[in-house]
Coordinates of C-alpha atoms in Angstrom, one line a residue:
M1313 CA 0.0 0.0 0.0
M1314 CA 1.4 3.4 -1.0
P1315 CA 1.6 6.1 1.8
D1316 CA -1.2 8.1 0.3
E1317 CA -3.4 5.0 0.3
R1318 CA -3.2 4.4 4.0
T1319 CA -6.5 4.4 5.9
P1320 CA -7.0 6.7 9.0
H1321 CA -6.7 3.5 11.1
D1322 CA -3.3 2.7 9.5
A1323 CA -2.1 6.2 10.2
D1324 CA -3.2 5.9 13.9
I1325 CA -1.3 2.6 14.3
E1326 CA 1.8 4.2 12.7
A1327 CA 1.6 7.2 15.0
I1328 CA 1.2 4.9 18.1
R1329 CA 4.2 2.8 16.9
R1330 CA 6.4 5.9 16.6
E1331 CA 5.3 7.1 20.0
L1332 CA 6.2 3.8 21.6
A1333 CA 9.5 3.6 19.9
D1334 CA 10.3 7.2 20.9
S1335 CA 9.4 6.4 24.5
Y1336 CA 11.9 3.5 24.5
D1337 CA 14.5 5.7 22.9
E1338 CA 14.1 8.2 25.6
E1339 CA 14.9 5.7 28.3
F1340 CA 17.8 4.3 26.2
E1341 CA 19.5 7.6 25.5
L1342 CA 19.4 8.7 29.1
E1343 CA 21.8 5.8 29.8
L1344 CA 23.8 6.1 26.6
E1345 CA 27.5 6.8 27.0
D1346 CA 29.7 8.0 24.2
E1347 CA 31.5 4.6 23.7
R1348 CA 28.2 2.9 23.0
L1349 CA 27.4 5.0 20.0
E1350 CA 29.3 2.9 17.5
R1351 CA 27.5 -0.3 18.7
L1352 CA 24.1 1.5 18.3
E1353 CA 24.9 2.7 14.8
A1354 CA 26.0 -0.8 13.7
R1355 CA 22.7 -2.2 14.9
S1356 CA 20.3 0.5 13.9
D1357 CA 21.1 2.6 10.9
E1358 CA 17.7 2.6 9.2
A1359 CA 15.8 5.8 8.5
R1360 CA 13.2 6.8 11.0
P1361 CA 9.6 7.3 9.8
D1362 CA 10.0 11.0 10.8
G1363 CA 13.0 11.4 8.5
L1364 CA 15.6 11.6 11.3
S1365 CA 17.7 8.5 11.6
R1366 CA 18.6 7.2 15.0
K1367 CA 22.2 7.4 14.1
I1368 CA 22.0 11.1 13.3
Y1369 CA 19.8 11.9 16.3
F1370 CA 22.1 10.3 18.8
R1371 CA 25.3 11.7 17.2
E1372 CA 23.9 15.2 17.1
L1373 CA 22.5 14.9 20.6
L1374 CA 25.9 13.9 22.0
R1375 CA 27.6 16.6 20.0
L1376 CA 25.3 19.3 21.3
Q1377 CA 25.6 18.0 24.8
H1378 CA 29.4 18.3 24.5
E1379 CA 28.9 21.9 23.4
L1380 CA 26.6 22.5 26.4
V1381 CA 29.4 21.4 28.7
Q1382 CA 31.7 23.9 27.1
L1383 CA 29.0 26.6 27.5
Q1384 CA 28.7 25.7 31.1
D1385 CA 32.4 26.1 31.6
W1386 CA 32.3 29.5 29.9
I1387 CA 29.4 30.7 32.0
Q1388 CA 31.2 29.7 35.2
D1389 CA 34.5 31.2 34.0
R1390 CA 32.9 34.5 32.9
K1391 CA 30.5 34.7 35.8
L1392 CA 27.4 34.9 33.5
R1393 CA 23.8 34.5 34.7
V1394 CA 21.5 32.7 32.3
V1395 CA 17.7 32.2 32.6
V1396 CA 15.8 30.0 30.1
L1397 CA 12.0 29.9 30.1
F1398 CA 10.3 26.8 28.7
E1399 CA 6.6 27.3 27.9
G1400 CA 4.0 25.5 25.9
R1401 CA 0.9 23.3 26.0
D1402 CA 0.7 20.3 28.2
S1403 CA 2.7 17.4 26.6
A1404 CA 4.5 19.7 24.2
G1405 CA 7.8 18.2 25.1
K1406 CA 9.3 20.9 27.3
G1407 CA 10.4 18.3 29.9
G1408 CA 12.1 16.2 27.3
V1409 CA 14.3 19.1 26.2
I1410 CA 15.1 20.2 29.7
K1411 CA 16.2 16.6 30.5
R1412 CA 18.6 16.6 27.5
V1413 CA 20.0 20.0 28.4
T1414 CA 20.7 19.0 32.0
Q1415 CA 21.7 15.4 31.4
R1416 CA 25.5 15.9 31.3
L1417 CA 25.8 19.3 33.1
N1418 CA 26.7 20.0 36.7
P1419 CA 23.5 20.3 38.8
R1420 CA 25.3 22.9 41.0
V1421 CA 25.7 25.1 37.9
C1422 CA 22.6 24.2 35.9
R1423 CA 19.4 23.7 37.8
V1424 CA 15.7 23.4 37.0
A1425 CA 13.0 25.6 38.6
A1426 CA 9.6 23.8 38.4
L1427 CA 7.4 25.6 40.9
P1428 CA 4.3 24.1 42.4
A1429 CA 1.0 25.9 42.7
P1430 CA 1.5 29.0 44.9
S1431 CA 0.7 28.8 48.6
E1432 CA -1.8 31.0 50.3
R1433 CA 1.1 33.3 51.5
E1434 CA 2.6 33.4 48.0
R1435 CA -0.7 34.4 46.5
S1436 CA -0.6 37.5 48.7
Q1437 CA 2.9 38.5 47.5
W1438 CA 4.0 40.6 44.5
Y1439 CA 3.3 38.2 41.6
F1440 CA 7.0 37.9 40.5
Q1441 CA 8.3 37.5 44.0
R1442 CA 8.5 33.8 44.2
Y1443 CA 10.2 33.6 40.8
V1444 CA 12.8 36.1 41.7
A1445 CA 14.0 33.8 44.5
H1446 CA 15.0 31.3 41.9
L1447 CA 17.0 33.6 39.7
P1448 CA 20.7 32.6 39.2
A1449 CA 23.8 34.0 40.8
C1450 CA 27.0 34.5 38.8
G1451 CA 28.1 31.4 37.0
E1452 CA 24.7 29.7 37.1
I1453 CA 22.0 28.6 34.6
V1454 CA 18.4 28.3 35.7
L1455 CA 15.8 26.5 33.4
F1456 CA 12.2 27.4 34.3
D1457 CA 9.9 24.5 33.5
R1458 CA 7.0 26.9 33.2
S1459 CA 7.5 30.4 34.6
W1460 CA 5.8 33.6 35.4
Y1461 CA 3.9 33.1 32.2
N1462 CA 1.6 30.8 34.1
R1463 CA -0.5 34.0 34.7
T1464 CA -1.3 34.3 31.0
G1465 CA -1.8 30.6 30.5
V1466 CA -3.3 28.2 33.0
E1467 CA -4.2 30.9 35.6
R1468 CA -6.1 32.9 33.0
V1469 CA -7.8 30.1 31.2
M1470 CA -8.8 28.2 34.4
G1471 CA -10.0 31.3 36.2
F1472 CA -7.3 31.3 38.9
C1473 CA -6.8 35.1 38.5
S1474 CA -8.9 38.0 37.3
E1475 CA -8.7 39.8 33.9
A1476 CA -7.4 42.8 35.9
D1477 CA -4.6 40.6 37.2
V1478 CA -3.8 39.6 33.6
E1479 CA -3.7 43.2 32.4
E1480 CA -1.5 44.2 35.3
F1481 CA 0.8 41.3 34.3
F1482 CA 1.0 42.5 30.7
R1483 CA 1.9 46.0 31.9
S1484 CA 4.5 44.7 34.4
V1485 CA 6.3 41.9 32.6
P1486 CA 8.0 43.8 29.9
E1487 CA 9.6 46.1 32.5
F1488 CA 10.4 43.2 34.7
E1489 CA 12.2 41.4 31.9
R1490 CA 14.0 44.6 30.8
M1491 CA 15.2 44.9 34.4
L1492 CA 16.5 41.4 34.3
V1493 CA 18.4 42.0 31.1
R1494 CA 19.8 45.4 32.3
S1495 CA 21.1 43.6 35.4
G1496 CA 23.2 41.4 33.1
I1497 CA 21.0 38.3 33.0
V1498 CA 20.8 36.5 29.7
L1499 CA 17.1 35.8 29.2
L1500 CA 15.8 33.3 26.7
K1501 CA 12.1 32.4 26.1
Y1502 CA 10.9 29.3 24.2
W1503 CA 7.4 28.4 23.3
F1504 CA 6.9 24.7 22.3
S1505 CA 4.2 24.4 19.6
I1506 CA 2.2 21.2 18.8
T1507 CA -0.9 20.5 16.9
D1508 CA -4.3 19.6 18.3
A1509 CA -4.1 16.1 16.9
E1510 CA -0.6 15.6 18.3
Q1511 CA -1.6 16.6 21.8
E1512 CA -4.6 14.3 21.7
L1513 CA -2.3 11.4 20.7
R1514 CA 0.2 12.1 23.5
F1515 CA -2.6 12.4 26.1
R1516 CA -4.0 9.0 24.9
M1517 CA -0.6 7.4 25.1
R1518 CA -0.2 8.7 28.7
I1519 CA -3.6 7.3 29.6
E1520 CA -2.6 3.8 28.3
D1521 CA 1.0 3.8 29.6
P1522 CA 1.2 3.0 33.4
L1523 CA 4.7 4.5 33.5
K1524 CA 3.4 7.8 32.2
Q1525 CA 0.0 8.1 33.8
W1526 CA 1.4 10.3 36.6
K1527 CA 2.1 12.9 33.9
L1528 CA -1.6 13.4 33.2
S1529 CA -3.1 15.6 35.9
P1530 CA -6.8 16.6 36.1
M1531 CA -5.6 20.1 35.0
D1532 CA -4.1 18.5 31.9
V1533 CA -7.3 16.7 31.1
E1534 CA -9.3 20.0 31.4
S1535 CA -6.8 21.8 29.2
R1536 CA -7.6 19.3 26.4
R1537 CA -11.2 20.5 26.5
R1538 CA -10.2 24.1 26.5
W1539 CA -7.8 23.9 23.6
E1540 CA -9.2 27.0 21.8
D1541 CA -9.1 29.0 25.1
Y1542 CA -5.5 28.2 25.5
T1543 CA -4.8 29.1 21.8
K1544 CA -6.4 32.5 22.3
A1545 CA -4.4 33.1 25.5
K1546 CA -1.1 32.0 23.8
E1547 CA -1.7 34.3 20.9
D1548 CA -2.4 37.2 23.2
M1549 CA 0.7 36.4 25.3
L1550 CA 3.1 36.2 22.3
A1551 CA 1.8 39.4 20.8
R1552 CA 2.1 41.4 24.0
T1553 CA 5.3 40.1 25.5
H1554 CA 7.5 39.7 22.5
I1555 CA 9.9 42.5 23.2
P1556 CA 13.4 43.2 21.6
E1557 CA 15.1 42.7 24.9
A1558 CA 13.5 39.3 25.5
P1559 CA 11.9 37.9 22.3
W1560 CA 10.0 34.7 22.1
W1561 CA 11.3 31.8 20.1
V1562 CA 8.8 29.2 18.8
V1563 CA 9.9 25.6 18.6
E1564 CA 8.0 23.3 16.3
A1565 CA 7.6 20.3 18.6
V1566 CA 5.4 17.7 16.8
N1567 CA 8.6 15.8 16.1
K1568 CA 10.1 15.4 19.5
K1569 CA 13.6 14.5 18.5
S1570 CA 13.9 17.4 16.0
A1571 CA 12.5 19.8 18.6
R1572 CA 15.2 18.7 21.1
L1573 CA 18.0 19.2 18.7
N1574 CA 16.7 22.4 17.2
C1575 CA 16.1 24.0 20.6
I1576 CA 19.5 23.0 22.1
S1577 CA 21.4 24.2 19.0
H1578 CA 19.5 27.5 19.0
L1579 CA 20.2 28.0 22.7
L1580 CA 23.9 27.5 22.1
E1581 CA 23.8 30.1 19.3
Q1582 CA 22.4 32.8 21.6
I1583 CA 25.4 32.9 24.0
P1584 CA 28.8 33.5 22.4
Y1585 CA 31.2 31.2 24.2
G1586 CA 34.6 29.6 23.7
E1587 CA 36.7 26.9 25.2
V1588 CA 38.0 27.4 28.7
E1589 CA 41.5 26.1 29.4
H1590 CA 41.7 23.9 32.4
P1591 CA 44.9 22.7 34.0
P1592 CA 45.4 19.0 33.6
V1593 CA 44.1 16.9 36.5
Q1594 CA 46.8 14.9 38.3
L1595 CA 45.7 12.1 40.6
P1596 CA 48.0 12.1 43.7
P1597 CA 49.2 8.7 44.9
R1598 CA 47.0 7.2 47.6
E1599 CA 48.5 7.3 51.0
R1600 CA 48.9 3.9 52.7
H1601 CA 49.5 3.3 56.4
A1602 CA 50.8 0.1 57.8
D1603 CA 48.5 0.3 60.8
Y1604 CA 45.3 0.8 58.8
V1605 CA 43.1 -2.3 58.7
R1606 CA 39.8 -2.1 56.9
G1607 CA 36.9 -3.3 59.1
P1608 CA 34.4 -5.9 57.8
V1609 CA 31.0 -4.9 56.7
P1610 CA 28.2 -7.0 58.2
A1611 CA 26.5 -9.3 55.5
E1612 CA 23.0 -8.0 56.5
M1613 CA 24.0 -4.5 55.4
Y1614 CA 24.5 -5.4 51.8
V1615 CA 21.8 -4.9 49.2
P1616 CA 20.8 -8.3 47.7
S1617 CA 22.5 -9.0 44.4
R1618 CA 19.4 -10.0 42.4
Y1619 CA 20.7 -9.0 38.9

């Protein structure tokens, strides 16, 4: 059967197959070390249905992650402060990109801020106050998995704030972000864009997959019903908060793997960096003392060797 002769049922089966394969790939790549790449290429060099071969994807991911390590060194060396906002619909793939960015970086340098719903006390504060507490010091990167833009998204659509609150946010946020940039912070804002059909597929996959059901909250389910409301809110947000000092960058995210590579490569292009020279590491000889005797460890303290 030619591709244009496939039935809607065939297309659904193919989409589910790709989603399952991608899920397995995610788990595999998180454990993948550089020396395993050749083995992977020898075993799996076929073209992916989405046009991105597994060989190219893993090679590019590892290359970009090496560049991220260099960027991390540069940020530490030059005492830069970097903030990256990741926004988008539920299941748009923000978490997957954040995971690949942080995978090989030092968690003391690059950390993720994923704030829960505000407490009663936080709701009485200046809106930006709880976010300010998570901004980076010199030599740090902070990735916001959702950010102060919650006000124009879930809070607005779900009625957790008033329209007056939203209007005040739109008046305040350009000045707030200009202040951050004037203070020397590098501020990047990414919106992950997926289609209606793709979000429905990803939600259904989460419903069916016991390992991913925890990702689907009642709020996520309700967002599915309010797709058009979220679309209007997103369009308003992008139009009113896309400023020269802190522009929005839209990531086409229907293809998860391409979105990851595209976003990481773009992020790297936004911060000029170079290689930082490090003195060679020399391991000193271990001291040995004739009177040292290593004590035995009780057998009951060992974790059972089941594998």
